[in-house]
C-alpha positions as a printed NumPy array, in Angstrom:
array([[  1.897,  -8.392, -39.471],
       [  0.537, -11.743, -38.813],
       [  3.766, -12.516, -36.75 ],
       [  3.283,  -9.635, -34.679],
       [ -0.505, -10.142, -34.1  ],
       [  0.563, -13.953, -32.892],
       [  2.828, -12.075, -30.649],
       [  0.653, -10.094, -28.78 ],
       [ -2.153, -12.354, -28.46 ],
       [  0.652, -14.701, -26.928],
       [  1.745, -12.292, -24.396],
       [ -1.78 , -11.09 , -23.571],
       [ -2.847, -14.974, -22.977],
       [  0.439, -14.784, -21.006],
       [ -0.59 , -11.96 , -19.034],
       [ -4.026, -13.194, -18.287],
       [ -2.703, -16.483, -17.046],
       [ -0.152, -14.814, -14.454],
       [ -2.952, -12.606, -13.22 ],
       [ -5.188, -15.527, -12.472],
       [ -2.087, -17.348, -10.818],
       [ -1.618, -14.211,  -8.935],
       [ -4.954, -13.901,  -7.636],
       [ -5.196, -17.886,  -6.822],
       [ -2.331, -17.258,  -5.174],
       [ -3.497, -14.158,  -2.761],
       [ -7.022, -16.069,  -2.41 ],
       [ -4.765, -19.221,  -0.8  ],
       [ -2.699, -17.28 ,   1.112],
       [ -5.679, -15.021,   2.529],
       [ -7.743, -18.033,   3.224],
       [ -5.033, -19.217,   6.108],
       [ -6.642, -18.705,   9.247],
       [ -3.741, -16.488,  10.662],
       [ -4.107, -15.724,  14.567],
       [ -1.845, -13.16 ,  16.269],
       [  0.073, -14.261,  18.954],
       [ -1.311, -14.217,  22.67 ],
       [ -0.129, -10.994,  24.529],
       [  0.983, -13.152,  27.172],
       [  3.612, -15.149,  24.817],
       [  5.383, -12.035,  23.555],
       [  8.676, -11.176,  25.423],
       [  8.858,  -7.797,  26.207],
       [ 11.961,  -6.259,  27.547],
       [ 11.638,  -3.744,  30.169],
       [ 12.489,  -0.081,  29.413],
       [ 15.068,   1.621,  30.099],
       [ 14.809,   5.45 ,  30.543],
       [ 18.164,   7.62 ,  31.007],
       [ 18.169,  11.236,  31.427],
       [ 21.601,  13.017,  30.754],
       [ 22.012,  16.615,  32.02 ]])
């Protein structure tokens, strides 16, 4: 019984550590100021419309 209790506590602690690390990673990635590219710099291919009768 003592061994299973220790394993449960250990896996719970690992789970909490992984959850906190994930939240920190998400916050760091969200903190970056990502601006969309200006529309003038987007290479737009001309639209080709073909109609077959």
